[in-house]
DNA sequence: CGGCATCCCTAGCGATACTG
DNA sequence: CAGTATCGCTAGGGATGCCG
């Protein structure tokens, strides 16, 4: 990760530890499903089954797995209502919201450059058949 | 992808086609290696071997694979110097630069919330041993 | 309904080696 | 030096089934 904003007031060991932690977190978060889940949650509170409907293409397993990971990293909050049948709701925490904003940026980017990308792909295929 | 900014002046078929394309692009881009490569490139022009050094942990194969993908989508430009030994340079295009900005956002986010995340992880582990 | 565990299979990835 | 190809292995991820 390029940004070296730690060098002040931290000794070298802490710097490298922080950086490896940063890489680890980045690897956790920077995957398709995690980002789509965060984006799907947005400002809303959704239950497990609703999320499954929103994300589309995600399997039961991948959803739980990523939800656990996001919860562990404190990006989402998980509240269980002890009713029957059980009702589990997920919502973005403040850190989660903050990240969502940047993901929104990625989505906007995708739509903004959709045409250019499609064109580029055609040029690419046409170049070497 | 939540953003529905297409419904005007496009018929339904085009809308769904655009959306599936958007999802496809998103799935291409939203992976660890691609994002790290873009971030590593930044404003600079780097050659293959330099990139390998910058990204850290990436294998020869993954690097080429992702570079091809990014080139195909028009995020990077690849220029071959016909010297011996060959020299291949990669640089971000304008779309690539635009995406990089949002990725910078993700990196900043990671550093910004590093402490909170670490704390959250400890709480998480402590909760159910 | 939501979560965990199990089985199973594919594709992602690393390692190695060969060409221009 | 950069890229392609081949070979293995492991881990990702789907499907199913059983509990709270």
Short mmCIF file of C-alpha atoms (C1' of nucleotides) in Angstrom, two decimals:
data_model
loop_
_atom_site.label_atom_id
_atom_site.label_comp_id
_atom_site.label_asym_id
_atom_site.label_seq_id
_atom_site.Cartn_x
_atom_site.Cartn_y
_atom_site.Cartn_z
CA UNK A 1 0.00 0.00 0.00
CA UNK A 2 1.64 3.20 -1.16
CA UNK A 3 0.58 5.63 1.54
CA UNK A 4 3.23 6.03 4.17
CA UNK A 5 1.57 8.19 6.74
CA UNK A 6 2.77 6.23 9.71
CA UNK A 7 6.44 6.99 9.88
CA UNK A 8 5.91 9.73 12.44
CA UNK A 9 5.73 8.85 16.13
CA UNK A 10 5.84 5.11 15.49
CA UNK A 11 8.91 2.93 15.55
CA UNK A 12 9.83 0.76 12.59
CA UNK A 13 8.34 -2.44 13.98
CA UNK A 14 4.94 -0.83 14.42
CA UNK A 15 5.09 0.61 10.94
CA UNK A 16 5.63 -2.73 9.29
CA UNK A 17 3.08 -4.41 11.53
CA UNK A 18 0.52 -1.79 10.63
CA UNK A 19 1.30 -2.16 6.96
CA UNK A 20 0.91 -5.90 6.97
CA UNK A 21 -2.35 -5.48 8.83
CA UNK A 22 -3.45 -2.96 6.23
CA UNK A 23 -2.65 -5.39 3.44
CA UNK A 24 -4.56 -8.11 5.22
CA UNK A 25 -7.61 -5.94 5.62
CA UNK A 26 -7.38 -4.81 2.04
CA UNK A 27 -7.30 -8.43 0.89
CA UNK A 28 -10.32 -9.23 3.01
CA UNK A 29 -12.38 -6.36 1.70
CA UNK A 30 -11.24 -6.11 -1.92
CA UNK A 31 -13.27 -9.00 -3.21
CA UNK A 32 -16.34 -8.96 -5.35
CA UNK A 33 -18.82 -10.36 -2.86
CA UNK A 34 -17.82 -8.21 0.09
CA UNK A 35 -18.08 -5.04 -1.96
CA UNK A 36 -21.43 -6.03 -3.44
CA UNK A 37 -22.83 -6.82 -0.01
CA UNK A 38 -21.77 -3.46 1.37
CA UNK A 39 -23.23 -1.74 -1.65
CA UNK A 40 -26.49 -3.67 -1.29
CA UNK A 41 -26.83 -2.73 2.35
CA UNK A 42 -26.40 0.96 1.71
CA UNK A 43 -28.40 2.95 4.22
CA UNK A 44 -30.85 0.16 4.83
CA UNK A 45 -31.13 -2.63 7.34
CA UNK A 46 -31.64 -5.98 5.66
CA UNK A 47 -32.15 -9.50 6.83
CA UNK A 48 -30.18 -12.47 5.59
CA UNK A 49 -32.75 -13.62 3.07
CA UNK A 50 -33.30 -10.11 1.77
CA UNK A 51 -29.59 -9.70 1.21
CA UNK A 52 -29.54 -12.95 -0.67
CA UNK A 53 -32.15 -11.54 -2.98
CA UNK A 54 -30.33 -8.25 -3.45
CA UNK A 55 -26.86 -9.44 -4.22
CA UNK A 56 -27.85 -11.89 -6.99
CA UNK A 57 -25.71 -14.82 -7.84
CA UNK A 58 -24.37 -15.13 -4.31
CA UNK A 59 -24.72 -18.50 -2.64
CA UNK A 60 -25.96 -19.11 0.86
CA UNK A 61 -22.47 -20.08 1.92
CA UNK A 62 -20.63 -17.12 0.43
CA UNK A 63 -23.13 -14.76 1.98
CA UNK A 64 -22.67 -16.12 5.51
CA UNK A 65 -18.94 -16.32 5.06
CA UNK A 66 -18.60 -12.72 3.95
CA UNK A 67 -21.06 -11.47 6.53
CA UNK A 68 -18.95 -13.09 9.27
CA UNK A 69 -15.85 -11.48 7.85
CA UNK A 70 -17.45 -8.06 7.61
CA UNK A 71 -18.80 -8.39 11.13
CA UNK A 72 -15.40 -9.41 12.43
CA UNK A 73 -13.84 -6.32 10.87
CA UNK A 74 -16.60 -4.15 12.32
CA UNK A 75 -18.08 -3.04 8.99
CA UNK A 76 -21.52 -4.40 9.71
CA UNK A 77 -23.58 -4.94 12.81
CA UNK A 78 -25.54 -8.11 13.29
CA UNK A 79 -28.64 -8.09 15.46
CA UNK A 80 -30.52 -11.26 16.27
CA UNK A 81 -34.18 -11.10 17.19
CA UNK A 82 -34.98 -14.07 19.35
CA UNK A 83 -38.30 -14.75 17.69
CA UNK A 84 -39.48 -17.86 15.96
CA UNK A 85 -38.67 -18.09 13.16
CA UNK A 86 -35.44 -16.26 13.92
CA UNK A 87 -34.87 -12.85 12.37
CA UNK A 88 -31.34 -11.61 11.83
CA UNK A 89 -30.71 -8.11 10.58
CA UNK A 90 -27.58 -6.56 9.16
CA UNK A 91 -26.69 -2.92 8.93
CA UNK A 92 -23.58 -0.94 8.10
CA UNK A 93 -21.62 0.60 10.94
CA UNK A 94 -19.96 3.97 10.61
CA UNK A 95 -16.75 2.50 9.20
CA UNK A 96 -18.89 0.45 6.85
CA UNK A 97 -20.74 3.53 5.69
CA UNK A 98 -17.46 5.31 5.12
CA UNK A 99 -16.25 2.49 2.92
CA UNK A 100 -19.54 2.35 1.08
CA UNK A 101 -19.01 5.89 -0.12
CA UNK A 102 -15.83 4.88 -1.90
CA UNK A 103 -17.50 1.78 -3.32
CA UNK A 104 -20.24 4.01 -4.66
CA UNK A 105 -17.40 5.74 -6.45
CA UNK A 106 -16.40 2.47 -8.08
CA UNK A 107 -19.97 1.80 -9.19
CA UNK A 108 -20.31 5.27 -10.63
CA UNK A 109 -17.03 4.75 -12.40
CA UNK A 110 -18.29 1.50 -13.91
CA UNK A 111 -21.37 3.16 -15.32
CA UNK A 112 -19.50 6.25 -16.41
CA UNK A 113 -16.98 4.31 -18.50
CA UNK A 114 -19.20 1.48 -19.61
CA UNK A 115 -19.10 2.58 -23.23
CA UNK A 116 -15.35 3.17 -23.34
CA UNK A 117 -14.70 -0.22 -21.81
CA UNK A 118 -16.94 -2.00 -24.26
CA UNK A 119 -15.21 -0.22 -27.13
CA UNK A 120 -11.79 -1.05 -25.74
CA UNK A 121 -12.75 -4.70 -25.49
CA UNK A 122 -13.76 -4.81 -29.14
CA UNK A 123 -10.52 -3.17 -30.19
CA UNK A 124 -8.64 -5.69 -28.09
CA UNK A 125 -10.35 -8.72 -29.59
CA UNK A 126 -10.00 -7.34 -33.10
CA UNK A 127 -6.28 -6.91 -32.66
CA UNK A 128 -5.18 -10.53 -32.60
CA UNK A 129 -7.53 -13.27 -33.75
CA UNK B 1 -25.44 -2.55 -8.77
CA UNK B 2 -27.89 -0.18 -7.25
CA UNK B 3 -27.59 2.84 -9.53
CA UNK B 4 -30.40 2.96 -12.05
CA UNK B 5 -29.44 5.91 -14.17
CA UNK B 6 -30.18 4.25 -17.48
CA UNK B 7 -33.93 3.98 -17.56
CA UNK B 8 -34.24 7.18 -19.62
CA UNK B 9 -33.92 7.01 -23.40
CA UNK B 10 -33.02 3.34 -23.43
CA UNK B 11 -35.38 0.44 -23.92
CA UNK B 12 -35.60 -2.37 -21.41
CA UNK B 13 -33.34 -4.77 -23.32
CA UNK B 14 -30.51 -2.25 -23.39
CA UNK B 15 -30.92 -1.53 -19.72
CA UNK B 16 -30.51 -5.15 -18.69
CA UNK B 17 -27.66 -5.65 -21.13
CA UNK B 18 -25.85 -2.63 -19.74
CA UNK B 19 -26.41 -3.85 -16.20
CA UNK B 20 -25.05 -7.31 -16.87
CA UNK B 21 -22.06 -5.72 -18.55
CA UNK B 22 -21.59 -3.47 -15.54
CA UNK B 23 -21.66 -6.48 -13.23
CA UNK B 24 -19.15 -8.25 -15.41
CA UNK B 25 -16.78 -5.30 -15.36
CA UNK B 26 -17.21 -4.92 -11.65
CA UNK B 27 -16.33 -8.58 -11.13
CA UNK B 28 -13.23 -8.17 -13.29
CA UNK B 29 -11.99 -5.12 -11.45
CA UNK B 30 -13.06 -5.82 -7.90
CA UNK B 31 -10.29 -8.23 -7.06
CA UNK B 32 -7.29 -7.73 -4.87
CA UNK B 33 -4.59 -7.98 -7.51
CA UNK B 34 -6.19 -5.72 -10.08
CA UNK B 35 -6.73 -2.99 -7.51
CA UNK B 36 -3.20 -3.29 -6.15
CA UNK B 37 -1.73 -3.08 -9.65
CA UNK B 38 -3.68 0.05 -10.45
CA UNK B 39 -2.65 1.55 -7.14
CA UNK B 40 0.99 0.65 -7.77
CA UNK B 41 0.98 2.27 -11.19
CA UNK B 42 -0.41 5.54 -9.95
CA UNK B 43 0.94 8.39 -12.03
CA UNK B 44 4.03 6.49 -13.06
CA UNK B 45 4.96 4.34 -15.99
CA UNK B 46 6.37 1.01 -14.89
CA UNK B 47 7.76 -1.98 -16.66
CA UNK B 48 6.71 -5.53 -15.98
CA UNK B 49 9.55 -6.37 -13.64
CA UNK B 50 9.18 -3.11 -11.74
CA UNK B 51 5.51 -3.81 -11.20
CA UNK B 52 6.38 -7.23 -9.89
CA UNK B 53 8.58 -5.58 -7.34
CA UNK B 54 5.97 -3.03 -6.35
CA UNK B 55 2.95 -5.23 -5.87
CA UNK B 56 4.61 -7.74 -3.52
CA UNK B 57 3.37 -11.24 -3.24
CA UNK B 58 2.06 -11.31 -6.77
CA UNK B 59 3.24 -14.14 -9.00
CA UNK B 60 4.52 -13.79 -12.53
CA UNK B 61 1.39 -15.44 -13.81
CA UNK B 62 -1.13 -13.38 -11.86
CA UNK B 63 0.60 -10.21 -12.94
CA UNK B 64 0.43 -10.99 -16.67
CA UNK B 65 -3.09 -12.27 -16.33
CA UNK B 66 -4.35 -9.15 -14.63
CA UNK B 67 -2.38 -6.85 -16.92
CA UNK B 68 -4.05 -8.48 -19.93
CA UNK B 69 -7.42 -8.05 -18.32
CA UNK B 70 -6.80 -4.40 -17.47
CA UNK B 71 -5.51 -3.74 -20.96
CA UNK B 72 -8.54 -5.40 -22.48
CA UNK B 73 -10.81 -3.15 -20.46
CA UNK B 74 -8.78 -0.12 -21.45
CA UNK B 75 -7.56 0.78 -17.96
CA UNK B 76 -3.90 0.53 -18.82
CA UNK B 77 -1.86 1.09 -21.94
CA UNK B 78 0.86 -1.31 -22.90
CA UNK B 79 3.77 -0.10 -25.00
CA UNK B 80 6.39 -2.48 -26.30
CA UNK B 81 9.87 -1.20 -27.11
CA UNK B 82 11.37 -3.44 -29.74
CA UNK B 83 14.79 -3.48 -28.13
CA UNK B 84 16.80 -6.40 -26.92
CA UNK B 85 16.18 -7.27 -24.24
CA UNK B 86 12.55 -6.27 -24.73
CA UNK B 87 11.13 -3.48 -22.63
CA UNK B 88 7.41 -3.34 -21.96
CA UNK B 89 5.91 -0.41 -20.14
CA UNK B 90 2.53 -0.01 -18.52
CA UNK B 91 0.71 3.17 -17.70
CA UNK B 92 -2.79 4.08 -16.61
CA UNK B 93 -5.17 5.50 -19.19
CA UNK B 94 -7.65 8.20 -18.32
CA UNK B 95 -10.33 5.70 -17.24
CA UNK B 96 -7.65 3.94 -15.24
CA UNK B 97 -6.65 7.16 -13.53
CA UNK B 98 -10.26 7.88 -12.72
CA UNK B 99 -10.64 4.50 -11.07
CA UNK B 100 -7.37 4.93 -9.22
CA UNK B 101 -8.80 7.93 -7.44
CA UNK B 102 -11.55 5.84 -5.91
CA UNK B 103 -9.09 3.09 -5.03
CA UNK B 104 -7.00 5.69 -3.25
CA UNK B 105 -10.14 6.27 -1.26
CA UNK B 106 -10.21 2.62 -0.24
CA UNK B 107 -6.57 2.74 0.83
CA UNK B 108 -7.12 5.87 2.85
CA UNK B 109 -10.10 4.20 4.42
CA UNK B 110 -8.01 1.19 5.38
CA UNK B 111 -5.44 3.34 7.14
CA UNK B 112 -8.04 5.58 8.68
CA UNK B 113 -9.91 2.72 10.36
CA UNK B 114 -7.00 0.41 11.01
CA UNK B 115 -7.32 0.83 14.76
CA UNK B 116 -11.08 0.39 14.88
CA UNK B 117 -10.84 -2.75 12.78
CA UNK B 118 -8.17 -4.27 14.95
CA UNK B 119 -10.24 -3.51 18.04
CA UNK B 120 -13.34 -4.98 16.46
CA UNK B 121 -11.46 -8.14 15.63
CA UNK B 122 -10.39 -8.59 19.21
CA UNK B 123 -13.92 -8.07 20.45
CA UNK B 124 -15.09 -10.61 17.89
CA UNK B 125 -12.62 -13.31 18.92
CA UNK B 126 -13.24 -12.65 22.60
CA UNK B 127 -16.97 -13.16 22.17
CA UNK B 128 -17.08 -16.88 21.44
CA UNK B 129 -14.07 -19.05 22.24
"C1'" DC C 1 -35.11 -18.54 9.05
"C1'" DG C 2 -30.39 -18.44 9.63
"C1'" DG C 3 -26.04 -20.91 10.51
"C1'" DC C 4 -22.79 -24.59 10.54
"C1'" DA C 5 -20.90 -28.76 8.74
"C1'" DT C 6 -20.01 -31.98 5.10
"C1'" DC C 7 -18.96 -33.49 0.52
"C1'" DC C 8 -17.26 -32.64 -3.84
"C1'" DC C 9 -15.61 -30.53 -7.86
"C1'" DT C 10 -13.89 -26.83 -10.45
"C1'" DA C 11 -10.81 -23.00 -11.35
"C1'" DG C 12 -7.34 -20.23 -9.28
"C1'" DC C 13 -2.87 -20.01 -8.49
"C1'" DG C 14 2.16 -21.16 -8.00
"C1'" DA C 15 6.16 -23.47 -9.97
"C1'" DT C 16 8.66 -24.64 -13.78
"C1'" DA C 17 10.19 -24.60 -18.33
"C1'" DC C 18 10.41 -22.99 -23.22
"C1'" DT C 19 10.23 -19.13 -27.03
"C1'" DG C 20 11.19 -14.34 -29.12
"C1'" DC D 1 13.12 -9.27 -20.10
"C1'" DA D 2 8.41 -10.39 -21.13
"C1'" DG D 3 5.04 -13.74 -22.41
"C1'" DT D 4 2.89 -18.30 -23.13
"C1'" DA D 5 2.13 -23.05 -21.90
"C1'" DT D 6 1.90 -27.11 -19.02
"C1'" DC D 7 1.42 -29.48 -14.70
"C1'" DG D 8 -0.04 -30.09 -10.35
"C1'" DC D 9 -2.07 -28.75 -5.98
"C1'" DT D 10 -4.94 -26.28 -2.90
"C1'" DA D 11 -8.61 -23.52 -1.64
"C1'" DG D 12 -12.81 -21.35 -3.32
"C1'" DG D 13 -17.26 -22.00 -3.66
"C1'" DG D 14 -21.69 -24.67 -4.84
"C1'" DA D 15 -25.10 -28.23 -3.10
"C1'" DT D 16 -27.07 -30.64 0.43
"C1'" DG D 17 -28.50 -31.75 5.00
"C1'" DC D 18 -29.10 -31.08 9.94
"C1'" DC D 19 -29.57 -28.19 14.10
"C1'" DG D 20 -31.18 -23.86 17.07
#
